[in-house]
Coordinates of N, CA and C in Angstrom, one line a residue:
Chain A
M123 N -26.4 28.9 14.6 CA -26.1 27.9 13.5 C -26.1 28.6 12.2
D124 N -25.0 28.5 11.4 CA -24.9 29.2 10.2 C -25.5 28.3 9.0
A125 N -25.4 28.8 7.8 CA -26.0 28.1 6.7 C -25.4 26.8 6.4
V126 N -24.1 26.7 6.6 CA -23.4 25.4 6.3 C -23.9 24.3 7.3
D127 N -23.9 24.7 8.6 CA -24.3 23.8 9.6 C -25.8 23.3 9.4
A128 N -26.6 24.2 8.8 CA -28.0 23.9 8.7 C -28.2 22.8 7.6
V129 N -27.3 22.6 6.7 CA -27.5 21.6 5.6 C -27.5 20.2 6.2
E130 N -28.5 19.5 5.9 CA -28.7 18.1 6.4 C -28.0 17.2 5.4
L131 N -27.0 16.5 5.8 CA -26.3 15.6 4.9 C -26.9 14.2 5.0
P132 N -27.0 13.5 3.9 CA -27.4 12.1 4.1 C -26.4 11.3 5.0
P133 N -26.8 10.3 5.6 CA -25.9 9.6 6.5 C -24.7 8.9 5.7
L134 N -23.7 8.7 6.4 CA -22.5 8.0 5.8 C -22.9 6.5 5.5
L135 N -22.5 6.0 4.4 CA -22.6 4.6 4.1 C -21.6 3.9 5.0
P136 N -21.9 2.5 5.2 CA -21.1 1.8 6.2 C -19.6 1.9 5.9
E137 N -18.8 2.1 7.0 CA -17.3 2.2 6.8 C -16.7 1.9 8.1
P138 N -15.4 1.5 8.1 CA -14.7 1.2 9.4 C -14.4 2.5 10.1
A139 N -14.5 2.4 11.5 CA -14.1 3.5 12.3 C -12.6 3.8 12.1
A140 N -12.2 5.0 12.4 CA -10.8 5.3 12.3 C -9.9 4.4 13.0
S141 N -10.3 4.0 14.2 CA -9.5 3.1 15.0 C -9.4 1.7 14.4
E142 N -10.2 1.4 13.5 CA -10.2 0.0 12.9 C -9.4 0.0 11.6
L143 N -8.9 1.1 11.1 CA -8.2 1.1 9.8 C -7.0 0.3 9.9
R144 N -6.7 -0.6 8.9 CA -5.5 -1.4 8.9 C -4.7 -1.0 7.6
L145 N -3.4 -0.9 7.9 CA -2.5 -0.5 6.8 C -2.6 -1.5 5.6
E146 N -2.7 -2.8 5.9 CA -2.7 -3.7 4.7 C -4.0 -3.5 3.9
A147 N -5.1 -3.2 4.5 CA -6.4 -3.1 3.8 C -6.3 -1.8 3.0
V148 N -5.8 -0.7 3.6 CA -5.7 0.6 2.9 C -4.7 0.4 1.7
M149 N -3.6 -0.3 1.9 CA -2.7 -0.5 0.7 C -3.3 -1.4 -0.3
A150 N -4.1 -2.4 0.1 CA -4.8 -3.2 -0.9 C -5.7 -2.4 -1.8
A151 N -6.4 -1.4 -1.1 CA -7.3 -0.6 -1.9 C -6.6 0.3 -2.8
L152 N -5.5 0.9 -2.4 CA -4.7 1.9 -3.2 C -3.8 1.2 -4.2
A153 N -3.7 -0.1 -4.1 CA -2.8 -0.8 -5.0 C -3.3 -0.9 -6.4
E154 N -4.6 -0.6 -6.6 CA -5.2 -0.7 -7.9 C -5.1 0.7 -8.5
P155 N -4.5 0.8 -9.8 CA -4.2 2.2 -10.3 C -5.4 3.1 -10.4
L156 N -6.6 2.7 -10.8 CA -7.7 3.6 -10.8 C -8.1 4.1 -9.4
R157 N -8.0 3.2 -8.5 CA -8.3 3.6 -7.1 C -7.3 4.6 -6.5
M158 N -6.0 4.3 -6.9 CA -5.0 5.3 -6.5 C -5.3 6.7 -7.1
T159 N -5.7 6.7 -8.4 CA -6.0 7.9 -9.0 C -7.2 8.6 -8.4
I160 N -8.2 7.9 -8.0 CA -9.4 8.5 -7.3 C -8.9 9.1 -6.0
A161 N -8.1 8.4 -5.2 CA -7.6 9.0 -3.9 C -6.7 10.2 -4.2
R162 N -5.9 10.1 -5.2 CA -5.0 11.3 -5.4 C -5.8 12.5 -5.9
K163 N -6.8 12.2 -6.8 CA -7.6 13.4 -7.3 C -8.4 14.0 -6.1
L164 N -9.0 13.2 -5.3 CA -9.7 13.8 -4.1 C -8.7 14.5 -3.2
L165 N -7.5 14.0 -3.1 CA -6.5 14.7 -2.2 C -6.1 16.0 -2.8
L166 N -5.8 16.1 -4.1 CA -5.1 17.2 -4.7 C -6.1 18.3 -5.2
H167 N -7.3 17.8 -5.7 CA -8.2 18.7 -6.4 C -9.5 18.9 -5.8
S168 N -9.7 18.3 -4.7 CA -11.1 18.3 -4.1 C -11.2 19.6 -3.2
D169 N -12.4 20.0 -3.1 CA -12.7 21.1 -2.1 C -13.5 20.4 -1.0
E170 N -14.2 21.2 -0.2 CA -14.8 20.6 1.0 C -16.1 19.8 0.7
F171 N -16.5 19.7 -0.5 CA -17.7 19.0 -0.8 C -17.6 17.6 -1.2
D172 N -18.6 16.8 -1.0 CA -18.6 15.4 -1.5 C -18.7 15.4 -3.0
H173 N -18.0 14.5 -3.7 CA -17.9 14.5 -5.1 C -18.7 13.3 -5.7
P174 N -19.6 13.5 -6.7 CA -20.2 12.4 -7.4 C -19.2 11.8 -8.3
C175 N -19.4 10.6 -8.8 CA -18.3 9.9 -9.5 C -18.2 10.5 -10.9
G176 N -19.2 11.3 -11.4 CA -19.0 12.0 -12.7 C -17.9 13.1 -12.6
W177 N -17.7 13.6 -11.4 CA -16.7 14.7 -11.2 C -15.3 14.2 -11.6
F178 N -15.0 12.9 -11.5 CA -13.7 12.4 -11.7 C -13.4 12.2 -13.2
G179 N -14.4 12.2 -14.1 CA -14.2 12.2 -15.5 C -13.6 10.9 -16.0
F180 N -13.9 9.7 -15.4 CA -13.3 8.5 -15.9 C -14.2 7.9 -17.0
D181 N -13.6 7.3 -18.0 CA -14.4 6.7 -19.0 C -14.4 5.2 -18.7
R182 N -15.2 4.9 -17.7 CA -15.4 3.5 -17.3 C -16.8 3.2 -17.1
P183 N -17.2 1.9 -17.2 CA -18.6 1.6 -16.9 C -19.0 2.0 -15.5
K184 N -20.2 2.4 -15.2 CA -20.6 2.9 -13.9 C -20.5 1.8 -12.9
S185 N -20.8 0.5 -13.3 CA -20.7 -0.6 -12.3 C -19.3 -0.8 -11.9
S186 N -18.3 -0.6 -12.8 CA -16.9 -0.7 -12.4 C -16.5 0.4 -11.4
L187 N -16.9 1.6 -11.7 CA -16.6 2.7 -10.8 C -17.2 2.5 -9.4
T188 N -18.5 2.1 -9.4 CA -19.2 1.8 -8.2 C -18.4 0.8 -7.3
H189 N -17.9 -0.2 -8.0 CA -17.1 -1.2 -7.3 C -15.9 -0.6 -6.6
H190 N -15.1 0.2 -7.4 CA -13.9 0.7 -7.0 C -14.1 1.7 -5.8
F191 N -15.1 2.5 -5.9 CA -15.4 3.4 -4.8 C -15.8 2.7 -3.5
K192 N -16.5 1.6 -3.7 CA -16.9 0.8 -2.6 C -15.7 0.1 -1.9
V193 N -14.8 -0.3 -2.7 CA -13.5 -0.9 -2.1 C -12.8 0.2 -1.3
L194 N -12.7 1.4 -1.8 CA -12.0 2.5 -1.1 C -12.8 2.8 0.2
R195 N -14.1 2.8 0.1 CA -14.9 3.1 1.4 C -14.7 2.0 2.4
E196 N -14.8 0.7 2.0 CA -14.7 -0.4 2.9 C -13.3 -0.5 3.6
A197 N -12.3 0.0 2.8 CA -10.9 0.0 3.4 C -10.7 1.2 4.3
G198 N -11.7 2.2 4.3 CA -11.5 3.3 5.1 C -10.8 4.5 4.5
V199 N -10.6 4.5 3.1 CA -9.9 5.5 2.5 C -10.9 6.7 2.2
I200 N -12.1 6.4 1.9 CA -13.1 7.5 1.6 C -14.4 7.3 2.4
H201 N -15.1 8.5 2.6 CA -16.5 8.5 3.1 C -17.3 8.5 1.8
Q202 N -18.5 7.8 1.9 CA -19.5 8.0 0.9 C -20.8 8.3 1.5
R203 N -21.6 9.1 0.8 CA -23.0 9.4 1.2 C -23.9 9.2 0.0
Q204 N -25.1 8.8 0.2 CA -26.0 8.6 -0.8 C -26.9 9.8 -1.0
Y205 N -26.8 10.4 -2.2 CA -27.6 11.6 -2.5 C -28.6 11.1 -3.6
G206 N -29.8 10.7 -3.2 CA -30.8 10.2 -4.1 C -30.2 9.0 -4.8
L207 N -30.1 9.0 -6.1 CA -29.5 7.9 -6.9 C -28.0 7.8 -6.9
E208 N -27.4 8.8 -6.4 CA -26.0 9.1 -6.6 C -25.2 9.0 -5.3
R209 N -24.0 8.3 -5.4 CA -23.2 8.3 -4.2 C -22.1 9.4 -4.4
R210 N -21.8 10.1 -3.3 CA -20.7 11.1 -3.4 C -19.6 10.7 -2.4
S211 N -18.4 11.1 -2.7 CA -17.2 10.6 -2.0 C -16.4 11.8 -1.5
R212 N -15.7 11.5 -0.4 CA -14.7 12.4 0.2 C -13.6 11.6 0.8
L213 N -12.4 12.1 0.6 CA -11.2 11.4 1.2 C -11.2 11.6 2.7
R214 N -10.9 10.5 3.4 CA -10.8 10.6 4.9 C -9.4 11.1 5.3
V215 N -9.2 12.4 5.0 CA -7.8 13.0 5.1 C -7.4 12.9 6.6
E216 N -8.2 13.4 7.5 CA -7.8 13.4 8.9 C -7.5 12.1 9.5
D217 N -8.4 11.1 9.2 CA -8.3 9.8 9.7 C -7.0 9.1 9.2
L218 N -6.8 9.3 7.9 CA -5.6 8.7 7.3 C -4.3 9.3 7.8
N219 N -4.3 10.6 7.9 CA -3.1 11.3 8.5 C -2.8 10.9 9.9
D220 N -3.9 10.7 10.6 CA -3.8 10.4 12.0 C -3.2 8.9 12.2
R221 N -3.8 8.0 11.4 CA -3.4 6.6 11.6 C -2.1 6.3 10.8
F222 N -2.0 6.9 9.7 CA -0.8 6.5 8.8 C -0.1 7.7 8.3
P223 N 0.6 8.4 9.2 CA 1.3 9.6 8.8 C 2.2 9.4 7.7
G224 N 2.1 10.3 6.7 CA 3.0 10.2 5.5 C 2.4 9.5 4.4
L225 N 1.4 8.7 4.6 CA 0.8 7.9 3.5 C 0.2 8.8 2.4
L226 N -0.5 9.8 2.8 CA -1.1 10.7 1.8 C 0.0 11.5 1.0
D227 N 1.1 11.7 1.7 CA 2.2 12.4 0.9 C 2.7 11.5 -0.2
L228 N 2.7 10.2 0.1 CA 3.1 9.2 -1.0 C 2.1 9.2 -2.1
V229 N 0.8 9.2 -1.7 CA -0.2 9.2 -2.7 C -0.1 10.5 -3.6
A230 N 0.1 11.6 -2.9 CA 0.2 12.9 -3.7 C 1.4 12.9 -4.6
A231 N 2.4 12.2 -4.2 CA 3.7 12.2 -5.1 C 3.6 11.2 -6.2
T232 N 2.7 10.3 -6.2 CA 2.6 9.2 -7.2 C 2.3 9.9 -8.5
E233 N 3.0 9.4 -9.6 CA 2.7 10.0 -10.9 C 1.3 9.5 -11.4
S234 N 0.7 10.4 -12.1 CA -0.6 10.0 -12.8 C -0.2 9.1 -13.9
R235 N -1.1 8.1 -14.2 CA -0.8 7.3 -15.4 C -2.2 7.0 -16.0
Chain B
M203 N 41.3 -4.4 -0.2 CA 40.0 -5.1 -0.1 C 39.9 -5.9 1.2
D204 N 38.9 -5.7 2.0 CA 38.9 -6.4 3.3 C 38.1 -7.7 3.1
A205 N 37.9 -8.4 4.2 CA 37.3 -9.8 4.1 C 35.9 -9.7 3.6
V206 N 35.1 -8.7 4.0 CA 33.8 -8.6 3.6 C 33.7 -8.4 2.0
D207 N 34.5 -7.5 1.5 CA 34.5 -7.2 0.1 C 34.9 -8.5 -0.7
A208 N 35.7 -9.3 -0.1 CA 36.2 -10.5 -0.8 C 35.2 -11.6 -1.0
V209 N 34.1 -11.5 -0.2 CA 33.0 -12.6 -0.3 C 32.3 -12.4 -1.6
E210 N 32.3 -13.5 -2.3 CA 31.6 -13.5 -3.6 C 30.1 -13.8 -3.4
L211 N 29.2 -12.9 -3.6 CA 27.8 -13.2 -3.4 C 27.2 -13.7 -4.7
P212 N 26.3 -14.6 -4.6 CA 25.5 -15.1 -5.8 C 24.8 -13.8 -6.4
P213 N 24.6 -13.9 -7.7 CA 23.9 -12.7 -8.4 C 22.5 -12.5 -7.9
L214 N 22.0 -11.3 -8.0 CA 20.6 -11.0 -7.6 C 19.7 -11.7 -8.6
L215 N 18.6 -12.2 -8.0 CA 17.5 -12.7 -8.9 C 16.9 -11.5 -9.6
P216 N 16.2 -11.7 -10.7 CA 15.6 -10.6 -11.4 C 14.7 -9.7 -10.6
E217 N 14.9 -8.4 -10.7 CA 14.1 -7.5 -9.9 C 14.0 -6.1 -10.7
P218 N 13.0 -5.3 -10.4 CA 13.0 -4.0 -11.0 C 14.1 -3.1 -10.5
A219 N 14.6 -2.2 -11.4 CA 15.5 -1.2 -10.9 C 14.8 -0.2 -10.0
A220 N 15.6 0.5 -9.2 CA 15.0 1.4 -8.2 C 14.1 2.4 -9.0
S221 N 14.6 2.9 -10.1 CA 13.8 3.9 -10.9 C 12.5 3.3 -11.4
E222 N 12.4 2.0 -11.5 CA 11.1 1.4 -12.0 C 10.1 1.1 -10.9
L223 N 10.4 1.3 -9.7 CA 9.5 1.0 -8.6 C 8.3 1.8 -8.7
R224 N 7.1 1.1 -8.5 CA 5.8 1.8 -8.6 C 5.1 1.7 -7.3
L225 N 4.6 2.8 -6.8 CA 3.9 2.7 -5.5 C 2.8 1.7 -5.4
E226 N 2.0 1.7 -6.5 CA 0.8 0.7 -6.5 C 1.3 -0.7 -6.4
A227 N 2.4 -1.1 -7.1 CA 3.0 -2.4 -7.0 C 3.5 -2.8 -5.7
V228 N 4.2 -1.8 -5.1 CA 4.8 -2.0 -3.7 C 3.6 -2.2 -2.7
M229 N 2.6 -1.4 -2.9 CA 1.4 -1.5 -2.0 C 0.7 -2.8 -2.2
A230 N 0.6 -3.3 -3.4 CA 0.0 -4.6 -3.7 C 0.7 -5.7 -3.0
A231 N 2.1 -5.6 -3.0 CA 2.9 -6.6 -2.4 C 2.7 -6.6 -0.9
L232 N 2.7 -5.4 -0.3 CA 2.6 -5.3 1.2 C 1.2 -5.4 1.7
A233 N 0.2 -5.4 0.8 CA -1.2 -5.5 1.3 C -1.5 -6.9 1.8
E234 N -0.7 -7.9 1.6 CA -1.0 -9.3 2.1 C -0.3 -9.4 3.4
P235 N -1.0 -9.8 4.5 CA -0.5 -9.7 5.8 C 0.8 -10.5 6.0
L236 N 1.0 -11.6 5.4 CA 2.2 -12.4 5.6 C 3.4 -11.6 5.0
R237 N 3.1 -11.0 3.8 CA 4.2 -10.3 3.1 C 4.5 -9.0 3.9
M238 N 3.5 -8.4 4.5 CA 3.8 -7.2 5.4 C 4.7 -7.6 6.5
T239 N 4.4 -8.8 7.1 CA 5.2 -9.3 8.2 C 6.6 -9.6 7.8
I240 N 6.8 -10.1 6.6 CA 8.2 -10.4 6.1 C 8.9 -9.1 6.0
A241 N 8.3 -8.1 5.4 CA 9.0 -6.8 5.2 C 9.3 -6.2 6.6
R242 N 8.3 -6.2 7.5 CA 8.6 -5.6 8.8 C 9.7 -6.3 9.6
K243 N 9.7 -7.6 9.5 CA 10.7 -8.4 10.2 C 12.1 -8.1 9.6
L244 N 12.2 -8.0 8.3 CA 13.5 -7.7 7.7 C 13.9 -6.3 8.1
L245 N 12.9 -5.4 8.2 CA 13.2 -4.0 8.6 C 13.7 -3.9 10.0
L246 N 13.0 -4.5 10.9 CA 13.2 -4.3 12.3 C 14.3 -5.2 13.0
H247 N 14.4 -6.4 12.4 CA 15.2 -7.4 13.1 C 16.4 -7.9 12.3
S248 N 16.5 -7.4 11.1 CA 17.5 -8.0 10.2 C 18.9 -7.3 10.5
D249 N 19.9 -8.1 10.2 CA 21.3 -7.4 10.2 C 21.7 -7.3 8.8
E250 N 22.9 -7.2 8.5 CA 23.4 -6.9 7.2 C 23.4 -8.1 6.2
F251 N 23.0 -9.2 6.7 CA 23.1 -10.4 5.9 C 21.8 -10.8 5.2
D252 N 21.9 -11.5 4.1 CA 20.7 -12.1 3.5 C 20.1 -13.2 4.4
H253 N 18.8 -13.2 4.4 CA 18.1 -14.2 5.3 C 17.4 -15.3 4.6
P254 N 17.7 -16.5 4.9 CA 16.9 -17.6 4.3 C 15.5 -17.7 4.9
C255 N 14.6 -18.3 4.2 CA 13.2 -18.2 4.6 C 13.0 -18.9 6.0
G256 N 13.8 -19.8 6.3 CA 13.7 -20.4 7.7 C 13.9 -19.5 8.8
W257 N 14.7 -18.4 8.6 CA 15.0 -17.4 9.6 C 13.7 -16.8 10.1
F258 N 12.7 -16.7 9.3 CA 11.4 -16.0 9.6 C 10.6 -16.8 10.6
G259 N 10.7 -18.1 10.6 CA 10.0 -18.9 11.5 C 8.5 -19.1 11.2
F260 N 8.2 -19.0 9.9 CA 6.7 -19.1 9.6 C 6.4 -20.6 9.5
D261 N 5.2 -20.9 9.9 CA 4.7 -22.3 9.8 C 3.8 -22.3 8.6
R262 N 4.4 -22.3 7.4 CA 3.6 -22.3 6.2 C 4.3 -23.2 5.2
P263 N 3.6 -23.8 4.3 CA 4.3 -24.6 3.3 C 5.3 -23.8 2.5
K264 N 6.4 -24.5 2.2 CA 7.5 -23.8 1.5 C 7.1 -23.2 0.2
S265 N 6.2 -23.9 -0.5 CA 5.8 -23.3 -1.8 C 5.0 -22.0 -1.6
S266 N 4.3 -21.9 -0.6 CA 3.6 -20.6 -0.3 C 4.6 -19.5 0.0
L267 N 5.5 -19.9 0.9 CA 6.5 -18.9 1.2 C 7.3 -18.4 0.0
T268 N 7.7 -19.4 -0.8 CA 8.5 -19.1 -2.0 C 7.7 -18.1 -2.9
H269 N 6.4 -18.3 -3.0 CA 5.5 -17.4 -3.8 C 5.5 -16.0 -3.2
H270 N 5.3 -15.9 -1.9 CA 5.3 -14.6 -1.2 C 6.6 -13.8 -1.4
F271 N 7.7 -14.5 -1.2 CA 9.0 -13.8 -1.3 C 9.2 -13.3 -2.8
K272 N 8.7 -14.2 -3.7 CA 8.8 -13.8 -5.1 C 8.0 -12.5 -5.4
V273 N 6.8 -12.5 -4.9 CA 6.0 -11.3 -5.1 C 6.7 -10.0 -4.6
L274 N 7.3 -10.2 -3.4 CA 8.0 -9.0 -2.8 C 9.2 -8.6 -3.7
R275 N 9.9 -9.6 -4.2 CA 11.0 -9.3 -5.0 C 10.6 -8.6 -6.3
E276 N 9.5 -9.1 -7.0 CA 9.1 -8.6 -8.3 C 8.5 -7.2 -8.1
A277 N 8.0 -6.9 -6.9 CA 7.5 -5.5 -6.7 C 8.6 -4.6 -6.3
G278 N 9.8 -5.1 -6.0 CA 11.0 -4.3 -5.7 C 11.1 -4.0 -4.2
V279 N 10.4 -4.8 -3.4 CA 10.5 -4.6 -1.9 C 11.8 -5.3 -1.4
I280 N 12.1 -6.5 -1.9 CA 13.3 -7.2 -1.4 C 14.2 -7.6 -2.6
H281 N 15.5 -7.7 -2.2 CA 16.5 -8.4 -3.1 C 16.4 -9.9 -2.7
Q282 N 16.7 -10.8 -3.7 CA 16.9 -12.2 -3.4 C 18.1 -12.7 -4.1
R283 N 18.8 -13.5 -3.4 CA 20.0 -14.2 -4.1 C 19.8 -15.7 -3.8
Q284 N 20.3 -16.5 -4.8 CA 20.2 -18.0 -4.7 C 21.5 -18.5 -4.2
Y285 N 21.4 -19.1 -3.0 CA 22.5 -19.8 -2.4 C 22.3 -21.3 -2.5
G286 N 22.8 -21.9 -3.5 CA 22.6 -23.3 -3.7 C 21.1 -23.6 -3.8
L287 N 20.5 -24.4 -3.0 CA 19.1 -24.7 -3.1 C 18.2 -23.6 -2.4
E288 N 18.8 -22.7 -1.8 CA 18.1 -21.8 -0.9 C 18.1 -20.3 -1.4
R289 N 17.0 -19.6 -1.3 CA 17.0 -18.2 -1.7 C 17.1 -17.4 -0.4
R290 N 17.9 -16.4 -0.4 CA 17.9 -15.5 0.8 C 17.5 -14.1 0.4
S291 N 17.0 -13.4 1.4 CA 16.3 -12.1 1.1 C 16.9 -11.0 1.9
R292 N 16.7 -9.8 1.4 CA 17.1 -8.6 2.1 C 16.2 -7.5 1.7
L293 N 15.8 -6.7 2.6 CA 14.9 -5.5 2.3 C 15.7 -4.5 1.5
R294 N 15.0 -3.8 0.5 CA 15.7 -2.8 -0.3 C 15.5 -1.4 0.4
V295 N 16.1 -1.3 1.6 CA 15.8 -0.2 2.4 C 16.1 1.2 1.7
E296 N 17.3 1.2 1.2 CA 17.7 2.5 0.5 C 16.8 2.9 -0.6
D297 N 16.6 1.9 -1.5 CA 15.7 2.1 -2.7 C 14.3 2.6 -2.2
L298 N 13.8 1.9 -1.2 CA 12.4 2.3 -0.8 C 12.4 3.6 -0.1
N299 N 13.4 3.9 0.7 CA 13.4 5.2 1.3 C 13.6 6.4 0.3
D300 N 14.4 6.0 -0.7 CA 14.6 7.0 -1.7 C 13.4 7.3 -2.6
R301 N 12.7 6.3 -3.0 CA 11.5 6.4 -3.9 C 10.3 6.8 -3.1
F302 N 10.1 6.2 -1.9 CA 8.8 6.4 -1.2 C 9.1 6.8 0.2
P303 N 9.6 8.0 0.5 CA 10.0 8.4 1.8 C 8.8 8.2 2.8
G304 N 9.1 7.6 3.9 CA 8.0 7.4 4.9 C 7.3 6.1 4.9
L305 N 7.4 5.4 3.7 CA 6.7 4.1 3.6 C 7.2 3.1 4.6
L306 N 8.5 3.0 4.8 CA 9.0 2.0 5.7 C 8.7 2.4 7.2
D307 N 8.5 3.7 7.5 CA 8.1 4.1 8.8 C 6.7 3.5 9.1
L308 N 5.8 3.5 8.0 CA 4.5 3.0 8.2 C 4.6 1.5 8.4
V309 N 5.4 0.8 7.6 CA 5.6 -0.6 7.8 C 6.1 -1.0 9.2
A310 N 7.0 -0.2 9.7 CA 7.6 -0.4 11.0 C 6.5 -0.2 12.1
A311 N 5.6 0.7 11.9 CA 4.6 1.0 12.9 C 3.4 0.1 12.9
T312 N 3.3 -0.8 11.8 CA 2.1 -1.7 11.7 C 2.2 -2.7 12.8
E313 N 1.1 -3.0 13.4 CA 1.0 -4.0 14.4 C 1.2 -5.4 13.8
S314 N 1.9 -6.2 14.5 CA 2.1 -7.6 14.2 C 0.7 -8.3 14.4
R315 N 0.4 -9.2 13.5 CA -0.8 -10.0 13.8 C -0.6 -11.4 13.3

């Protein structure tokens, strides 16, 4: 077991299984511009680590951000783990590519606004 | 000019130009299950003609259907023309394929419910 495997991650917050993902729900989550931006940023600029919401640099109230991340998680777009007081997020790239091939290409190609 | 060209179609109802289509708006329109079904049915079963809303066979109040078709038109998913008292719809296949390659493949692959 190497150093990376030895890291104990907090458990995932509740989320749908890959087999339960529905295109309508994923589209509803991504239809909101800030949430689309979150998904695109995780897709294009993220490394292998979970990202706290401060990483995104949004000038929005924390309660609003918490809500948007939760919508993304409940639709199956992101994983979230609780690190102490903070939730960190990661895009479900494999699950989304498996269930909805081409969707993340569309997200990547969307203009930032 | 052949017989098809000679047919005078009613003008298109107001809609965004292809260059104005936004992925978030298209996803918001398709995120509603009935609207997803409308788009999928037009994609998979439609011929070259505009379809009145009775063609879809939905058991919903007309006012509700009118609303959903309007949302699809205003997001740029369908064209609509007014034929007397009736509006008929057609999917904007070329515009959607041009702006959002792969999107209609996802719509086609969505399970009916």
